PDB file of C-alpha atoms in Angstrom:
ATOM      1  CA  MET A   1      19.340  21.003  56.964  1.00 50.00           C
ATOM      2  CA  ALA A   2      20.402  17.509  56.149  1.00 47.00           C
ATOM      3  CA  PRO A   3      17.736  14.596  56.709  1.00 45.00           C
ATOM      4  CA  SER A   4      18.755  12.424  59.891  1.00 43.00           C
ATOM      5  CA  PRO A   5      20.397   8.951  59.200  1.00 39.00           C
ATOM      6  CA  PHE A   6      16.719   7.697  61.039  1.00 39.00           C
ATOM      7  CA  ALA A   7      14.662   9.501  58.328  1.00 38.00           C
ATOM      8  CA  LEU A   8      16.716   7.908  55.587  1.00 35.00           C
ATOM      9  CA  LEU A   9      16.695   4.646  57.307  1.00 35.00           C
ATOM     10  CA  LEU A  10      12.659   4.923  57.545  1.00 36.00           C
ATOM     11  CA  ALA A  11      12.232   6.100  53.548  1.00 37.00           C
ATOM     12  CA  LEU A  12      14.478   3.171  52.599  1.00 36.00           C
ATOM     13  CA  GLY A  13      12.917   0.695  54.814  1.00 38.00           C
ATOM     14  CA  ALA A  14       9.501   1.799  53.193  1.00 38.00           C
ATOM     15  CA  ALA A  15      10.709   1.605  49.500  1.00 37.00           C
ATOM     16  CA  ALA A  16      12.051  -1.994  50.242  1.00 39.00           C
ATOM     17  CA  THR A  17       8.990  -2.809  51.817  1.00 38.00           C
ATOM     18  CA  ALA A  18       7.128  -1.645  48.511  1.00 43.00           C
ATOM     19  CA  LEU A  19       9.304  -3.963  46.450  1.00 50.00           C
ATOM     20  CA  ALA A  20       8.389  -6.857  48.278  1.00 56.00           C
ATOM     21  CA  GLU A  21       4.694  -6.221  48.681  1.00 64.00           C
ATOM     22  CA  PRO A  22       2.985  -9.791  49.848  1.00 77.00           C
ATOM     23  CA  LEU A  23       0.988 -11.264  46.826  1.00 84.00           C
ATOM     24  CA  ARG A  24      -2.521 -12.294  46.603  1.00 91.00           C
ATOM     25  CA  PHE A  25      -2.549 -15.907  46.151  1.00 95.00           C
ATOM     26  CA  VAL A  26      -4.671 -18.765  45.997  1.00 95.00           C
ATOM     27  CA  ASP A  27      -4.006 -21.703  48.479  1.00 97.00           C
ATOM     28  CA  CYS A  28      -4.457 -24.965  46.224  1.00 96.00           C
ATOM     29  CA  GLY A  29      -4.265 -27.582  48.671  1.00 93.00           C
ATOM     30  CA  SER A  30      -1.910 -26.663  51.739  1.00 95.00           C
ATOM     31  CA  LYS A  31      -2.618 -29.696  54.057  1.00 94.00           C
ATOM     32  CA  ASP A  32       0.353 -30.247  56.367  1.00 96.00           C
ATOM     33  CA  GLY A  33       1.511 -26.322  56.390  1.00 96.00           C
ATOM     34  CA  SER A  34      -0.207 -22.873  56.647  1.00 96.00           C
ATOM     35  CA  ILE A  35       0.953 -20.161  54.292  1.00 97.00           C
ATOM     36  CA  GLN A  36       1.236 -16.855  56.093  1.00 96.00           C
ATOM     37  CA  GLU A  37       2.737 -15.017  52.992  1.00 96.00           C
ATOM     38  CA  VAL A  38       4.118 -15.139  49.421  1.00 96.00           C
ATOM     39  CA  ASN A  39       6.596 -12.950  47.970  1.00 95.00           C
ATOM     40  CA  VAL A  40       7.738 -13.077  44.478  1.00 95.00           C
ATOM     41  CA  SER A  41      10.498 -10.152  43.690  1.00 94.00           C
ATOM     42  CA  PRO A  42      10.426  -8.333  41.501  1.00 94.00           C
ATOM     43  CA  CYS A  43       6.567  -8.150  41.211  1.00 93.00           C
ATOM     44  CA  PRO A  44       5.148  -4.973  41.866  1.00 90.00           C
ATOM     45  CA  THR A  45       1.792  -5.327  40.468  1.00 90.00           C
ATOM     46  CA  GLN A  46      -0.329  -8.548  39.910  1.00 92.00           C
ATOM     47  CA  PRO A  47      -0.560 -10.377  37.319  1.00 94.00           C
ATOM     48  CA  CYS A  48       3.228 -10.686  37.882  1.00 95.00           C
ATOM     49  CA  LEU A  49       5.115  -9.940  34.615  1.00 96.00           C
ATOM     50  CA  LEU A  50       7.761 -12.241  34.051  1.00 96.00           C
ATOM     51  CA  HIS A  51      10.697 -10.812  31.607  1.00 96.00           C
ATOM     52  CA  LYS A  52      12.230 -13.687  29.490  1.00 96.00           C
ATOM     53  CA  GLY A  53      15.798 -14.192  30.706  1.00 96.00           C
ATOM     54  CA  THR A  54      15.135 -13.084  34.175  1.00 95.00           C
ATOM     55  CA  SER A  55      15.066 -14.984  37.735  1.00 94.00           C
ATOM     56  CA  TYR A  56      12.850 -14.035  40.244  1.00 95.00           C
ATOM     57  CA  SER A  57      12.967 -14.742  43.943  1.00 95.00           C
ATOM     58  CA  ILE A  58      10.445 -16.462  45.763  1.00 95.00           C
ATOM     59  CA  ASN A  59       9.876 -16.074  49.384  1.00 96.00           C
ATOM     60  CA  VAL A  60       7.223 -18.329  51.095  1.00 97.00           C
ATOM     61  CA  THR A  61       6.557 -17.562  54.904  1.00 97.00           C
ATOM     62  CA  PHE A  62       4.620 -20.806  56.277  1.00 97.00           C
ATOM     63  CA  ASP A  63       4.046 -22.809  59.757  1.00 97.00           C
ATOM     64  CA  SER A  64       4.324 -26.506  59.528  1.00 97.00           C
ATOM     65  CA  LYS A  65       1.493 -28.741  61.021  1.00 97.00           C
ATOM     66  CA  ILE A  66       3.756 -31.951  60.965  1.00 96.00           C
ATOM     67  CA  GLU A  67       7.193 -33.160  61.313  1.00 96.00           C
ATOM     68  CA  SER A  68       9.120 -34.223  58.392  1.00 97.00           C
ATOM     69  CA  GLN A  69      12.480 -35.056  57.577  1.00 97.00           C
ATOM     70  CA  GLY A  70      12.734 -33.137  54.253  1.00 96.00           C
ATOM     71  CA  SER A  71      10.812 -31.470  51.635  1.00 97.00           C
ATOM     72  CA  LYS A  72      10.605 -31.152  47.923  1.00 97.00           C
ATOM     73  CA  ALA A  73       9.354 -28.367  45.534  1.00 97.00           C
ATOM     74  CA  ARG A  74       7.328 -29.006  42.495  1.00 96.00           C
ATOM     75  CA  VAL A  75       6.399 -26.015  40.379  1.00 96.00           C
ATOM     76  CA  TYR A  76       4.065 -26.112  37.376  1.00 96.00           C
ATOM     77  CA  GLY A  77       2.556 -23.711  34.779  1.00 94.00           C
ATOM     78  CA  GLU A  78      -1.010 -24.400  34.710  1.00 93.00           C
ATOM     79  CA  MET A  79      -2.575 -23.661  30.875  1.00 89.00           C
ATOM     80  CA  LEU A  80      -6.219 -24.683  30.040  1.00 89.00           C
ATOM     81  CA  HIS A  81      -6.265 -26.569  33.776  1.00 88.00           C
ATOM     82  CA  VAL A  82      -3.063 -28.796  32.502  1.00 93.00           C
ATOM     83  CA  ASP A  83       0.046 -28.522  35.002  1.00 94.00           C
ATOM     84  CA  ILE A  84       3.086 -28.632  32.853  1.00 93.00           C
ATOM     85  CA  PRO A  85       6.145 -29.141  34.833  1.00 94.00           C
ATOM     86  CA  PHE A  86       8.499 -26.173  35.393  1.00 89.00           C
ATOM     87  CA  PRO A  87      12.304 -26.733  36.100  1.00 87.00           C
ATOM     88  CA  ILE A  88      13.503 -25.063  39.155  1.00 90.00           C
ATOM     89  CA  PRO A  89      17.497 -24.962  40.215  1.00 89.00           C
ATOM     90  CA  GLU A  90      16.881 -26.476  43.469  1.00 93.00           C
ATOM     91  CA  PRO A  91      13.975 -28.763  44.217  1.00 95.00           C
ATOM     92  CA  ASP A  92      15.585 -29.951  47.574  1.00 97.00           C
ATOM     93  CA  GLY A  93      13.531 -27.651  50.334  1.00 96.00           C
ATOM     94  CA  CYS A  94      16.126 -28.416  52.743  1.00 96.00           C
ATOM     95  CA  LYS A  95      18.550 -26.463  50.566  1.00 96.00           C
ATOM     96  CA  SER A  96      16.427 -23.457  50.315  1.00 96.00           C
ATOM     97  CA  GLY A  97      15.907 -21.853  53.519  1.00 94.00           C
ATOM     98  CA  ILE A  98      14.370 -24.587  55.175  1.00 96.00           C
ATOM     99  CA  GLN A  99      16.292 -26.108  58.364  1.00 94.00           C
ATOM    100  CA  CYS A 100      15.250 -29.791  58.163  1.00 95.00           C
ATOM    101  CA  PRO A 101      14.401 -31.971  60.062  1.00 96.00           C
ATOM    102  CA  ILE A 102      10.769 -29.836  59.746  1.00 97.00           C
ATOM    103  CA  GLN A 103       9.295 -29.503  62.948  1.00 96.00           C
ATOM    104  CA  LYS A 104       5.567 -29.219  64.167  1.00 97.00           C
ATOM    105  CA  GLY A 105       4.318 -25.950  65.013  1.00 96.00           C
ATOM    106  CA  HIS A 106       7.470 -23.909  63.663  1.00 97.00           C
ATOM    107  CA  SER A 107       7.504 -21.275  61.148  1.00 97.00           C
ATOM    108  CA  TYR A 108       9.704 -21.352  58.191  1.00 97.00           C
ATOM    109  CA  SER A 109      10.653 -19.116  55.239  1.00 97.00           C
ATOM    110  CA  TYR A 110      11.421 -20.989  52.109  1.00 97.00           C
ATOM    111  CA  LEU A 111      13.269 -19.263  49.430  1.00 96.00           C
ATOM    112  CA  ASN A 112      14.027 -20.114  46.035  1.00 95.00           C
ATOM    113  CA  LYS A 113      14.397 -18.772  42.358  1.00 93.00           C
ATOM    114  CA  LEU A 114      11.691 -19.102  39.403  1.00 92.00           C
ATOM    115  CA  PRO A 115      14.188 -18.636  36.198  1.00 92.00           C
ATOM    116  CA  VAL A 116      12.111 -17.368  32.989  1.00 93.00           C
ATOM    117  CA  LYS A 117      14.027 -19.009  30.216  1.00 92.00           C
ATOM    118  CA  SER A 118      14.274 -16.769  27.035  1.00 94.00           C
ATOM    119  CA  GLU A 119      12.741 -19.778  25.069  1.00 92.00           C
ATOM    120  CA  TYR A 120       9.578 -19.412  26.980  1.00 91.00           C
ATOM    121  CA  PRO A 121       6.599 -18.494  24.618  1.00 92.00           C
ATOM    122  CA  SER A 122       4.977 -15.170  25.807  1.00 95.00           C
ATOM    123  CA  ILE A 123       1.846 -15.924  27.208  1.00 94.00           C
ATOM    124  CA  LYS A 124      -0.479 -15.590  30.307  1.00 95.00           C
ATOM    125  CA  LEU A 125      -0.674 -18.605  32.536  1.00 95.00           C
ATOM    126  CA  ILE A 126      -0.801 -19.720  36.279  1.00 95.00           C
ATOM    127  CA  VAL A 127       2.212 -20.485  38.427  1.00 95.00           C
ATOM    128  CA  LYS A 128       1.378 -23.451  40.524  1.00 96.00           C
ATOM    129  CA  TRP A 129       4.158 -23.936  43.514  1.00 97.00           C
ATOM    130  CA  GLU A 130       4.015 -27.030  45.754  1.00 97.00           C
ATOM    131  CA  LEU A 131       6.407 -28.103  48.347  1.00 97.00           C
ATOM    132  CA  VAL A 132       5.709 -31.599  49.905  1.00 97.00           C
ATOM    133  CA  ASP A 133       6.814 -33.534  52.787  1.00 96.00           C
ATOM    134  CA  ASP A 134       8.564 -36.932  53.311  1.00 94.00           C
ATOM    135  CA  GLN A 135       5.300 -38.468  52.996  1.00 94.00           C
ATOM    136  CA  ASP A 136       4.390 -36.589  49.700  1.00 95.00           C
ATOM    137  CA  GLN A 137       1.776 -34.495  51.293  1.00 95.00           C
ATOM    138  CA  MET A 138       1.406 -30.780  50.610  1.00 96.00           C
ATOM    139  CA  LEU A 139       3.262 -28.381  53.033  1.00 96.00           C
ATOM    140  CA  PHE A 140       2.021 -25.686  50.851  1.00 97.00           C
ATOM    141  CA  CYS A 141       0.606 -24.960  47.431  1.00 98.00           C
ATOM    142  CA  TRP A 142      -0.266 -21.481  46.120  1.00 97.00           C
ATOM    143  CA  LYS A 143      -1.220 -20.109  42.774  1.00 96.00           C
ATOM    144  CA  ILE A 144      -0.855 -16.875  41.114  1.00 96.00           C
ATOM    145  CA  PRO A 145      -1.729 -15.506  37.785  1.00 95.00           C
ATOM    146  CA  VAL A 146       1.802 -14.344  35.507  1.00 96.00           C
ATOM    147  CA  GLN A 147       2.497 -13.110  31.990  1.00 96.00           C
ATOM    148  CA  ILE A 148       5.591 -14.144  30.564  1.00 96.00           C
ATOM    149  CA  THR A 149       6.950 -11.378  28.397  1.00 95.00           C
ATOM    150  CA  SER A 150       9.724 -10.329  26.282  1.00 92.00           C
TER     151      SER A 150
END
């Protein structure tokens, strides 16, 4: 007897959910927003193993406590309590899944990519990701431990 289409959908849904497991993260100063969930894909376990030459999908669901015309992302690799800027392809939050202007009390899904360049050293560090509003205040800030590997 063949499995029903509904059973297949349930199995596929469960597999997709397992791949996009919400991460445990540290909030590092979200003032003008509150983070609901952070996903890095693929990252089935923590610390996330980031393979050189690979790009990772970032999805942050947050609620805004303010109104803002725009937003800008800043990403850092934190080593020995020093923030080293980490370039991302698109720092403009309004081009990263957020419909601007940002409205108070609304929920948003911020989507971006984290490219891990081949020339990065193999090292353990903390990724710190900030999204600031048009007043340079933090809509969100989160940190996760990662390990860059070959």
